[in-house]
Coordinates of C-alpha atoms and ligand atoms in Angstrom, one line a residue:
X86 CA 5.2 24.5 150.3
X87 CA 2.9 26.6 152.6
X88 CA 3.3 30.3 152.4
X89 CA 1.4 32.6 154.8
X90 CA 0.3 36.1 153.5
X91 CA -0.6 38.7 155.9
X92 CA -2.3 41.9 155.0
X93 CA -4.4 44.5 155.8
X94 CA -6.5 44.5 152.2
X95 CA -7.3 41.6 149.9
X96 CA -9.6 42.1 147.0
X97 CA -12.5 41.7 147.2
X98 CA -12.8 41.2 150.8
X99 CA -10.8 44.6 151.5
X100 CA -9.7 47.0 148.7
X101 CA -8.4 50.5 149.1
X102 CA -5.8 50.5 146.6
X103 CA -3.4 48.6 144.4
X104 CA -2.3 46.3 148.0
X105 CA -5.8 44.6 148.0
X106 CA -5.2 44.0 143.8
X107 CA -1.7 42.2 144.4
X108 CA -3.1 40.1 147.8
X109 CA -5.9 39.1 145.9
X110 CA -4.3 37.9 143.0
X111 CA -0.7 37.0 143.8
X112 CA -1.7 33.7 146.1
X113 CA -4.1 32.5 143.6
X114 CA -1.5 32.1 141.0
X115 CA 0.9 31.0 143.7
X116 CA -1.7 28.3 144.2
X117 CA -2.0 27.4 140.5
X118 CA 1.5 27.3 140.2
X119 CA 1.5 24.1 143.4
X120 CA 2.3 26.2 146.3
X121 CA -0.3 26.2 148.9
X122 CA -0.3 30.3 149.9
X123 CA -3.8 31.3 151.9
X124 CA -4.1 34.9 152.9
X125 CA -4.8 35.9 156.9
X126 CA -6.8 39.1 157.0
X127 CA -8.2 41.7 159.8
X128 CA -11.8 41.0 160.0
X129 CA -14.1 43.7 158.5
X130 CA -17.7 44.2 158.7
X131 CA -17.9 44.8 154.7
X132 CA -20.4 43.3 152.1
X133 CA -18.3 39.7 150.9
X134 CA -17.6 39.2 154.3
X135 CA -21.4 39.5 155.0
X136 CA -22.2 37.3 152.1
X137 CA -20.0 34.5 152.9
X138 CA -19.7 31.3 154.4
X139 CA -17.2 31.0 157.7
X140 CA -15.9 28.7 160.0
X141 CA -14.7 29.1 163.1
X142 CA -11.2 27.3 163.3
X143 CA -9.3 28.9 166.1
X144 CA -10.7 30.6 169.8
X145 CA -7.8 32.5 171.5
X146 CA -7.4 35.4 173.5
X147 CA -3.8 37.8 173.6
X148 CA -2.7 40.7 175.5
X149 CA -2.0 44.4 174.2
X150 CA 0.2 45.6 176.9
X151 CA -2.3 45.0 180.2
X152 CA -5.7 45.1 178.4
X153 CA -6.1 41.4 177.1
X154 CA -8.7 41.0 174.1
X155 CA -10.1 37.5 173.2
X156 CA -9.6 36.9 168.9
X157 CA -11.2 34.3 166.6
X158 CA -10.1 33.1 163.5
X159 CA -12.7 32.7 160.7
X160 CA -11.7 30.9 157.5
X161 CA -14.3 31.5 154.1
X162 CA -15.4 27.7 153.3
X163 CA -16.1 27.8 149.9
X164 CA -12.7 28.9 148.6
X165 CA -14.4 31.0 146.1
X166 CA -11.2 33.0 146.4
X167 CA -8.8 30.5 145.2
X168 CA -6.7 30.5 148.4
X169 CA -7.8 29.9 151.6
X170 CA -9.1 33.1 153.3
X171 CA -8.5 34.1 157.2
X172 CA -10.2 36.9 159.2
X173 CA -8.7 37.3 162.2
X174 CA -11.5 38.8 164.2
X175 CA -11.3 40.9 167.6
X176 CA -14.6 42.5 169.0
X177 CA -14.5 46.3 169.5
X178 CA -10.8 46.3 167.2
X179 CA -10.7 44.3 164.2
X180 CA -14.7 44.2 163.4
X181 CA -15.1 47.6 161.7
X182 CA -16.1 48.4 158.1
X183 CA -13.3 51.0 157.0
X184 CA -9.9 49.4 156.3
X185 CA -7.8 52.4 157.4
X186 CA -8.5 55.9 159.5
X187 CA -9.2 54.7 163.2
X188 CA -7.3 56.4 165.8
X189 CA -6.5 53.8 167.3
X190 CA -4.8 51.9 164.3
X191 CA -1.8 51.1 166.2
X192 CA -3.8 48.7 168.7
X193 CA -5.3 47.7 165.2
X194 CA -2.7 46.3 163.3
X195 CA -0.2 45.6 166.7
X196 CA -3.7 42.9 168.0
X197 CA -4.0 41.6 164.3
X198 CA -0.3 41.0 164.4
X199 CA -0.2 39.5 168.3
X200 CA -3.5 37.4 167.4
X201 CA -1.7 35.3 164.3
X202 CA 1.5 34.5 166.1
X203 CA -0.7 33.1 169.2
X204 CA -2.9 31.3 166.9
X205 CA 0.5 30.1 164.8
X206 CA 2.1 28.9 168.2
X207 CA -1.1 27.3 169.9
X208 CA -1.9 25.2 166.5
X209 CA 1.8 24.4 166.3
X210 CA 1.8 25.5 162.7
X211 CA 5.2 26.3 161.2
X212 CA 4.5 27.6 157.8
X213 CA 7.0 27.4 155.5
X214 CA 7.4 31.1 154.9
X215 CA 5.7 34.4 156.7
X216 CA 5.1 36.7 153.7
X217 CA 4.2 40.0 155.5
X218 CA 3.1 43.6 153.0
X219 CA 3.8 46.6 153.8
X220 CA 4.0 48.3 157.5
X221 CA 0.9 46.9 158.8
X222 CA 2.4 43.7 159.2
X223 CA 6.0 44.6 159.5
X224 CA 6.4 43.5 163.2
X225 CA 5.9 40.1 162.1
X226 CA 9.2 39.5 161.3
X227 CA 11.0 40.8 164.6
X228 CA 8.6 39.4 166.7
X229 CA 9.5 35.5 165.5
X230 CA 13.4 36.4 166.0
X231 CA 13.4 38.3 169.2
X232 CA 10.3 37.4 171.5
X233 CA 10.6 34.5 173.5
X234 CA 7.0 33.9 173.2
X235 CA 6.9 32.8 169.6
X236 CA 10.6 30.5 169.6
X237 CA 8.6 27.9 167.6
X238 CA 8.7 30.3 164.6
X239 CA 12.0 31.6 165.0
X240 CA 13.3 29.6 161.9
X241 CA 10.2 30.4 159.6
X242 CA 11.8 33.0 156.7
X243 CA 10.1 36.0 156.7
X244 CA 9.4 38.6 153.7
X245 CA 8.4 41.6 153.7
X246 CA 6.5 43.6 150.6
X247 CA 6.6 47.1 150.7
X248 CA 4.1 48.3 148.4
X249 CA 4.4 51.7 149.4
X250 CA 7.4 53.3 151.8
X251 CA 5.8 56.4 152.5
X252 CA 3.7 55.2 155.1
X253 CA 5.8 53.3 158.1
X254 CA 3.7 52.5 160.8
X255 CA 5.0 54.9 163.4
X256 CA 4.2 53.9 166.7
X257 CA 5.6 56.0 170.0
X258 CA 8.1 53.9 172.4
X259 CA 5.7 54.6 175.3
X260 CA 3.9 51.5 173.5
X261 CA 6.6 49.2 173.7
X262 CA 4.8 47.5 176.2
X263 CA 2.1 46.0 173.5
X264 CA 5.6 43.8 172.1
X265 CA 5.4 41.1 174.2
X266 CA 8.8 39.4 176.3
X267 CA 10.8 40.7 173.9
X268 CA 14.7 40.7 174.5
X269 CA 15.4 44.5 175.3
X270 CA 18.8 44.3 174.0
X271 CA 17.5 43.7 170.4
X272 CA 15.5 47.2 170.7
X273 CA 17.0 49.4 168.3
X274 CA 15.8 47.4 165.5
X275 CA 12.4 48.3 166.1
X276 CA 13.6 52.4 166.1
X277 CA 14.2 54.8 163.3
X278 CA 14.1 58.6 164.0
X279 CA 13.1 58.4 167.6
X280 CA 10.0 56.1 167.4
X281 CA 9.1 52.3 166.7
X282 CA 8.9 52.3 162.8
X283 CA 7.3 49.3 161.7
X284 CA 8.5 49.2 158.1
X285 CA 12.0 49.9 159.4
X286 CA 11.7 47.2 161.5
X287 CA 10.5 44.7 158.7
X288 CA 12.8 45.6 156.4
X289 CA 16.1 45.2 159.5
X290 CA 14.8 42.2 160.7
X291 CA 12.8 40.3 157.6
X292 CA 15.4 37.5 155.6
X293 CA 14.4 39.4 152.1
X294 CA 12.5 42.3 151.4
X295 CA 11.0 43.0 148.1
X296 CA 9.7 45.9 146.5
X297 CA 6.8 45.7 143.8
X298 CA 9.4 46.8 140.8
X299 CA 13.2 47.1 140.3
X300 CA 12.7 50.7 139.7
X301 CA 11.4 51.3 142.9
X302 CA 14.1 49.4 144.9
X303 CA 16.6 51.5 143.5
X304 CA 14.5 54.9 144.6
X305 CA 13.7 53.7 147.8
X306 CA 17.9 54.5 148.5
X307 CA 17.2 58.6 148.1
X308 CA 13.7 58.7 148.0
X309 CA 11.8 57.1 151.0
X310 CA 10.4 59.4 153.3
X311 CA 13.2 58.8 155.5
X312 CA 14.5 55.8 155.0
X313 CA 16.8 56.3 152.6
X314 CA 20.2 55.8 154.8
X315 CA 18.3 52.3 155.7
X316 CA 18.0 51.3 152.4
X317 CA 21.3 51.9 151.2
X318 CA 22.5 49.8 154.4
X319 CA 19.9 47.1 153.7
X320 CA 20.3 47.2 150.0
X321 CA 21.8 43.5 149.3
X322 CA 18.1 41.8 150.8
X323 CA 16.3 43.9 148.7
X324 CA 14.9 42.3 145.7
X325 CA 12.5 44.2 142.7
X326 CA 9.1 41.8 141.8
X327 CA 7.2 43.8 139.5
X328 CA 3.4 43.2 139.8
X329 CA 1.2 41.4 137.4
X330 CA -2.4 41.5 137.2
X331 CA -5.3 39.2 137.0
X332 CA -5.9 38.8 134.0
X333 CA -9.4 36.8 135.0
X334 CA -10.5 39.8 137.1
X335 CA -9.2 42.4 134.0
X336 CA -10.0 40.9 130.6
X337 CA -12.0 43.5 128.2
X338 CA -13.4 40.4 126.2
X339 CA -15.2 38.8 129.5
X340 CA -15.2 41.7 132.0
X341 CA -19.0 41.8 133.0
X342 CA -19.0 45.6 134.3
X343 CA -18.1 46.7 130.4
X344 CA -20.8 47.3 128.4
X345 CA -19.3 45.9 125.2
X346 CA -16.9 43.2 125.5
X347 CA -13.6 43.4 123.1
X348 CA -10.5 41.9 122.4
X349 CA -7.7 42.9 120.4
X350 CA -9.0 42.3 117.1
X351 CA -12.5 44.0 118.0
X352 CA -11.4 47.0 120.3
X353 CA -12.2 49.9 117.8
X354 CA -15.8 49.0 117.9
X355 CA -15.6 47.2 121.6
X356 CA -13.9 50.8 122.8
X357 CA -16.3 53.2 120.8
X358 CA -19.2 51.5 122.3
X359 CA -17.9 51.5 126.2
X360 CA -17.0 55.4 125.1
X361 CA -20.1 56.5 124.3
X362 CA -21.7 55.0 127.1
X363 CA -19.3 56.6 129.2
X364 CA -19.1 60.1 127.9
X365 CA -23.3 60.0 128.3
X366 CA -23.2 59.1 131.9
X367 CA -21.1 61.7 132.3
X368 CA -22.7 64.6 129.9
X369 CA -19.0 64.7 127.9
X370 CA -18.8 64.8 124.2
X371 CA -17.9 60.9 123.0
X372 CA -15.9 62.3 119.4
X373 CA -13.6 64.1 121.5
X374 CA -10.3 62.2 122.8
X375 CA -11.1 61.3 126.7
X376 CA -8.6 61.6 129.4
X377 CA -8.7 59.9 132.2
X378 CA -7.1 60.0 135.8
X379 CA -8.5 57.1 138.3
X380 CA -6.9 56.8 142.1
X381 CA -6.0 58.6 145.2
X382 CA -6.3 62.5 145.5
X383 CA -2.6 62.9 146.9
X384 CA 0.4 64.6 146.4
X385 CA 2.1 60.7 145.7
X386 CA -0.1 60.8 142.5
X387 CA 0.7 63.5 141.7
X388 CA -3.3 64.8 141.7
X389 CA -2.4 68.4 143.0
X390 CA -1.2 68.9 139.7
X391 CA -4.2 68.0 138.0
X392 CA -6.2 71.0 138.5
X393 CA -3.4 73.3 136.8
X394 CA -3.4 70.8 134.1
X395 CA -6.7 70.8 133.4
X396 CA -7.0 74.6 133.2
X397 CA -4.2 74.6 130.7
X398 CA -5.6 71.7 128.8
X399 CA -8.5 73.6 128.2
X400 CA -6.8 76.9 127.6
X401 CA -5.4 75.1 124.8
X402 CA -7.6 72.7 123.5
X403 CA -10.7 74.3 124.1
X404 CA -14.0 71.6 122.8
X405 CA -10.9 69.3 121.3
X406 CA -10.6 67.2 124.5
X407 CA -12.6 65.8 127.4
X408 CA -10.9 64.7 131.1
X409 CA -12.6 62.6 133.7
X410 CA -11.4 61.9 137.4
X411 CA -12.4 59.2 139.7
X412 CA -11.0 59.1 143.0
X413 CA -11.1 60.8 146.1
X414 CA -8.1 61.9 148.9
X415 CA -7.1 65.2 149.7
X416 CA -10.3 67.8 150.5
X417 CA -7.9 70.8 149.4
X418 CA -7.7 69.0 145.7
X419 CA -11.2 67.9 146.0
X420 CA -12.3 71.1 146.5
X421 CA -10.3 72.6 143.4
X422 CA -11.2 69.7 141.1
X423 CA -15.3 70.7 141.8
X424 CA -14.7 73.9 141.3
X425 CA -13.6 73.4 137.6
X426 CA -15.7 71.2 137.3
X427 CA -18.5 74.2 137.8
X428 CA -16.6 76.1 135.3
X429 CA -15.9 73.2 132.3
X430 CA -19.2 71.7 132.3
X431 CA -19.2 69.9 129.0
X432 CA -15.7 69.3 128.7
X433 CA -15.0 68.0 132.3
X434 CA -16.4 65.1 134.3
X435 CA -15.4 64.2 138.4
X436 CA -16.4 61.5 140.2
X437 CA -15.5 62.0 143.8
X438 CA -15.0 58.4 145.8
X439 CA -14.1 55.2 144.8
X440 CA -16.2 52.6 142.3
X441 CA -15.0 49.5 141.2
X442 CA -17.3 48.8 138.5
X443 CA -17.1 52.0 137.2
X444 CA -13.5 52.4 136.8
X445 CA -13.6 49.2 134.9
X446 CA -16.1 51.2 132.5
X447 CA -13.6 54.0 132.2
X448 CA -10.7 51.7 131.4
X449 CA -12.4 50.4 128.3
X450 CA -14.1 53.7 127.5
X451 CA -11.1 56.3 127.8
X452 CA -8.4 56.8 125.2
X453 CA -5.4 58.2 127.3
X454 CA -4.8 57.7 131.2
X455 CA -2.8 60.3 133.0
X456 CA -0.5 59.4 136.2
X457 CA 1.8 62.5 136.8
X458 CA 3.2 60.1 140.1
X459 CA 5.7 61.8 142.1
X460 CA 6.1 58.3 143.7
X461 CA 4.8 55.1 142.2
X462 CA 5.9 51.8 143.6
X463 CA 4.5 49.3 140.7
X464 CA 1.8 51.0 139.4
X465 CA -1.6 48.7 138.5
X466 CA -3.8 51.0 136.7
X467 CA -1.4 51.8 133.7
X468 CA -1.2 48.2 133.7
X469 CA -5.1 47.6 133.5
X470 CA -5.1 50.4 131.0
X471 CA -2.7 48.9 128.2
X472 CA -5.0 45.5 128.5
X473 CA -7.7 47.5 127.8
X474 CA -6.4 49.3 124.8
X475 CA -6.5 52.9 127.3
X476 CA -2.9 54.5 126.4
X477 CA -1.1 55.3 129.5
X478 CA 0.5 59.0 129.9
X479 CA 2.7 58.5 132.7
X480 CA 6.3 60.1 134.6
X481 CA 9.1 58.3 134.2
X482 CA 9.1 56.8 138.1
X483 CA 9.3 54.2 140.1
X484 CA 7.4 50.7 138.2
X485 CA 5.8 53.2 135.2
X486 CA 9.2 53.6 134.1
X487 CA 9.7 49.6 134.3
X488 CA 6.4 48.9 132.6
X489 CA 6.1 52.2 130.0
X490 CA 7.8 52.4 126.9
X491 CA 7.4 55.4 125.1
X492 CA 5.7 54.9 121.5
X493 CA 8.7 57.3 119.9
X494 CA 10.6 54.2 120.8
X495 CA 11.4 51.1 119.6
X496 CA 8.5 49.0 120.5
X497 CA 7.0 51.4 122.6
X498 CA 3.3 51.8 123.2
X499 CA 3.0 54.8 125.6
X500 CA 3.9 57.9 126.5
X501 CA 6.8 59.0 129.2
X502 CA 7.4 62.2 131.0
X503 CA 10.6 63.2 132.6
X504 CA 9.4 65.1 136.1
X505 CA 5.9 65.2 138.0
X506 CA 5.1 68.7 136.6
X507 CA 2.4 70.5 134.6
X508 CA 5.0 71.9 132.1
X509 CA 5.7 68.7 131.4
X510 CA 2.3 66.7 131.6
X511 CA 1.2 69.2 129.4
X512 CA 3.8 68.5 126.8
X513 CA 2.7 65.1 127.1
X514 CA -0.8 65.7 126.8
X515 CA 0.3 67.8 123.7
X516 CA 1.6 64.8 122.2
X517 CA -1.8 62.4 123.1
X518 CA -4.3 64.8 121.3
X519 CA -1.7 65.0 118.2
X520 CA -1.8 61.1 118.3
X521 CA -5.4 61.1 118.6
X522 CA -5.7 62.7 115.5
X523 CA -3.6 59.8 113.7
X524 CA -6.3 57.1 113.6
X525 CA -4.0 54.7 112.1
X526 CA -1.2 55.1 114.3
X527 CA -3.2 55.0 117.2
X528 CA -4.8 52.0 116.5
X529 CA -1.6 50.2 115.7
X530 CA -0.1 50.9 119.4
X531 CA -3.4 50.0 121.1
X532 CA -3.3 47.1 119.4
X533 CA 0.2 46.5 120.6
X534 CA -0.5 48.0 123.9
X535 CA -3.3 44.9 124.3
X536 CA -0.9 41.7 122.9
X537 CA 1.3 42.5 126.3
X538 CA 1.5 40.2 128.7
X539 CA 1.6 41.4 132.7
X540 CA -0.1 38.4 133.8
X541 CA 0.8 37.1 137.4
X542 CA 2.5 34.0 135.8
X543 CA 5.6 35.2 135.4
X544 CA 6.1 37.6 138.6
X545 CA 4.5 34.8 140.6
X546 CA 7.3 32.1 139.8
X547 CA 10.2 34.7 141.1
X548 CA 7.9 35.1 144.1
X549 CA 8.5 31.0 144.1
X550 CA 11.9 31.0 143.4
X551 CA 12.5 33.2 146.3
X552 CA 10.6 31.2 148.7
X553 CA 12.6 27.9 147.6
X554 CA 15.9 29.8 147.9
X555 CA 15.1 31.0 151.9
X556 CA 13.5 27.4 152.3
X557 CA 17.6 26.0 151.0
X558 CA 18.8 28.9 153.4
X559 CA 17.0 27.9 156.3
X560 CA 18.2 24.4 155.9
X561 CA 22.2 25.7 155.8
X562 CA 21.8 24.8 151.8
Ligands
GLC89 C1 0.6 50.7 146.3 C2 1.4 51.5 145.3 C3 1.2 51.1 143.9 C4 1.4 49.6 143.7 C5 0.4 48.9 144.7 C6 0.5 47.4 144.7 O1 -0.8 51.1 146.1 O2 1.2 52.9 145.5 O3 2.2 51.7 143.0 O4 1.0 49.2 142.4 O5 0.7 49.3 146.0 O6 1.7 46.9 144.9

């Protein structure tokens, strides 16, 4: 079976956030599992791309409204990926270093989307399904139903993943004119609120969409900036995949970026060791209990809170707990978080930006995790955490509440708010340092935390089970 995924991140060709995780690890366990998935990719002038081998395997040229652009298609050699890896390159468009944040992303993503259909038709290649994430690629699927251009894929069943609903891909109707021959009649799928919606479109015109956890399906219907009314009408092609992780990329006992490697019968020492390391990099006291928060600066995270929490935090705890931050987003919450950081020197650490290898470090080092997420589709990082022994502290939303038991429970390992708020978080951080102080208790959850499996395996065969039940669709089965 050959599955096609199209994306705008892959890790570790293109990471921004938990997308590039999931496209870089979902196909190779779709591979190991006998399916042949590859992944096709905007190009990007980034460091693997740089460092690798490529081929040229396809020379085209498409049109964007009256400006044509020529494309190539690269494809990595040396499968160090395990998939097969496409860049679909386009001088002066697709060739920059920066995933997101061009003005002219529209032309981006619509070119990228234009360039594989072309390439698909010319090559006569019929892939078995088009598996298309999130907006970026979300014209994909009306495109092969309703432009005369690409007939030869009309059969192919599409999918779209929507790892995050709150951006659509809004693109104004006087671009139109980029869709090429399209039949007219069919244009209201392509409109929600008065402009061409991408995700709307996928999600109208795809066979199956599927959301990254069950949780997050059922939100999407009164909570998706705008969408909700869509995905109530839509709801029977929805389907919830929760995410796994690599567990070859995320392993504490061979992770090369820790400084002590542990498993579950050696994390005290393992995560004492990475601590200390840690807490000295960053000037913070290693005896205290660490808290950690590691992602995007935004109100979806829930990191406007995080200033308010920490000034509580330390109004209460003062010199009985540390917090560090790794991320970067909103300059308003930037600016706050530096602030404090002036004002808490010993007990508060902030690294603005993004840093793989360090927030590796921090995931073996810290004892708690924070994520106060308004919205969270799946959720990676709490995942990483409970592998690496890091207790998760999360709001009951979206895939944390599918993947977070609270340890008041039975069997649970973690601990649950109700609402993204500090009164709340703070309640829950109330509980962490109280847990802290039970040694034993502590070490019994971690221990649980790390015998969990989220591994790809399992998600990755309902992945498979989908594409065999549209391949028995397509055939009238
Ligand atoms: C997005 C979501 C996150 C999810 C990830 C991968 O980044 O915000 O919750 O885990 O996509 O699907």
């Amino acid at each position: 079976m050959n599955v096609i995924h199209l994306s705008a991140e892959c890790y570790p060709v293109a990471k921004v956030g938990g997308l590039g995780d999931v496209v870089g690890a979902l196909p190779k366990y779709l591979n190991s599992l006998g399916i042949n998935a590859c992944v096709v990719l905007p190009y990007y002038d980034r460091k693997f791309v740089r460092e690798s081998n490529f081929e040229t395997v396809y020379e085209g040229c498409g049109k964007l409204g009256h400006q044509k652009f020529d494309f190539i298609i690269l494809k990595e050699i040396t499968d160090k990926l395990g998939f097969p890896l496409y860049l679909i390159k386009i001088p002066g468009l697709l060739d920059r270093q920066e995933v997101y944040s061009y003005p002219d992303e529209t032309e981006q993503f619509v070119a990228f989307q234009l360039a594989f259909l072309e390439w698909m038709v010319q090559t006569n290649n019929e892939p078995d399904v088009i598996h298309c994430h999130d907006h970026h690629t979300g014209l994909i699927p009306f495109l092969v139903s309703h432009s005369s251009l690409y007939n030869s894929l009309k059969n192919v069943p599409t999918i779209c993943t929507i790892h995050n609903g709150e951006y659509q891909g809004w693109i104004g109707w006087d671009k139109v004119s980029y869709l090429p021959e399209i039949d007219l009649s069919k244009s209201g799928l392509l409109d929600w609120g008065g402009c061409i919606n991408s995700l709307a479109t996928a999600v109208k015109c795809c066979w199956r969409f599927t959301t990254v956890s069950p949780g997050y399906l059922k939100e999407l219907s009164v909570n998706s900036n705008g969408l909700e009314l869509l995905f109530q009408m839509e709801e029977k092609k929805g389907i919830g995949i929760i995410n796994g992780i690599d567990t070859q990329v995320w392993d504490p006992k061979t992770d090369e970026r820790l400084i002590k490697n542990y498993d579950v019968k050696s994390f005290t020492a393992g995560k004492k060791e990475n601590k200390k390391h840690l807490c000295n990099q960053f000037e913070l006291n290693a005896d205290l209990p660490l808290i950690v928060f590691i992602g995007r600066l935004v109100g979806e995270k829930g990191a406007d809170l995080l200033p308010e929490i920490i000034k509580q935090t330390f109004k209460a705890y003062q010199n009985k707990v540390s917090i560090l931050i790794l991320g970067s987003g909103e300059k308003i919450i930037e600016k706050e978080l530096l602030s404090l950081k002036a004002k808490y020197k010993k007990q508060f650490a902030l690294f603005i930006g993004y840093d793989e290898d360090l927030a590796h470090r921090i995931y073996a080092g810290a004892d708690f995790i924070l994520m106060p997420s308004r919205v969270e589709p799946c959720g990676l990082n709490q995942l990483y955490s409970l592998r690496y022994g890091t207790l998760p502290i999360v709001n009951n939303t979206g895939g944390l509440g599918d993947t977070i038991i609270d340890f008041e429970e039975a069997n649970g390992y973690g601990i649950l708010f109700d609402h993204a708020a500090v009164s709340d978080a703070m309640t829950a951080v109330a509980r962490a340092i109280t847990l802290y102080n039970d040694e034993k208790k502590l070490s019994l959850i971690r221990k649980k935390m790390m015998n969990l499996n989220f591994s790809w395996d399992k998600s990755a065969k309902e992945y498979i089970q989908l594409y065999k039940s549209l391949i028995k669709e397509k055939h009238g089965l």
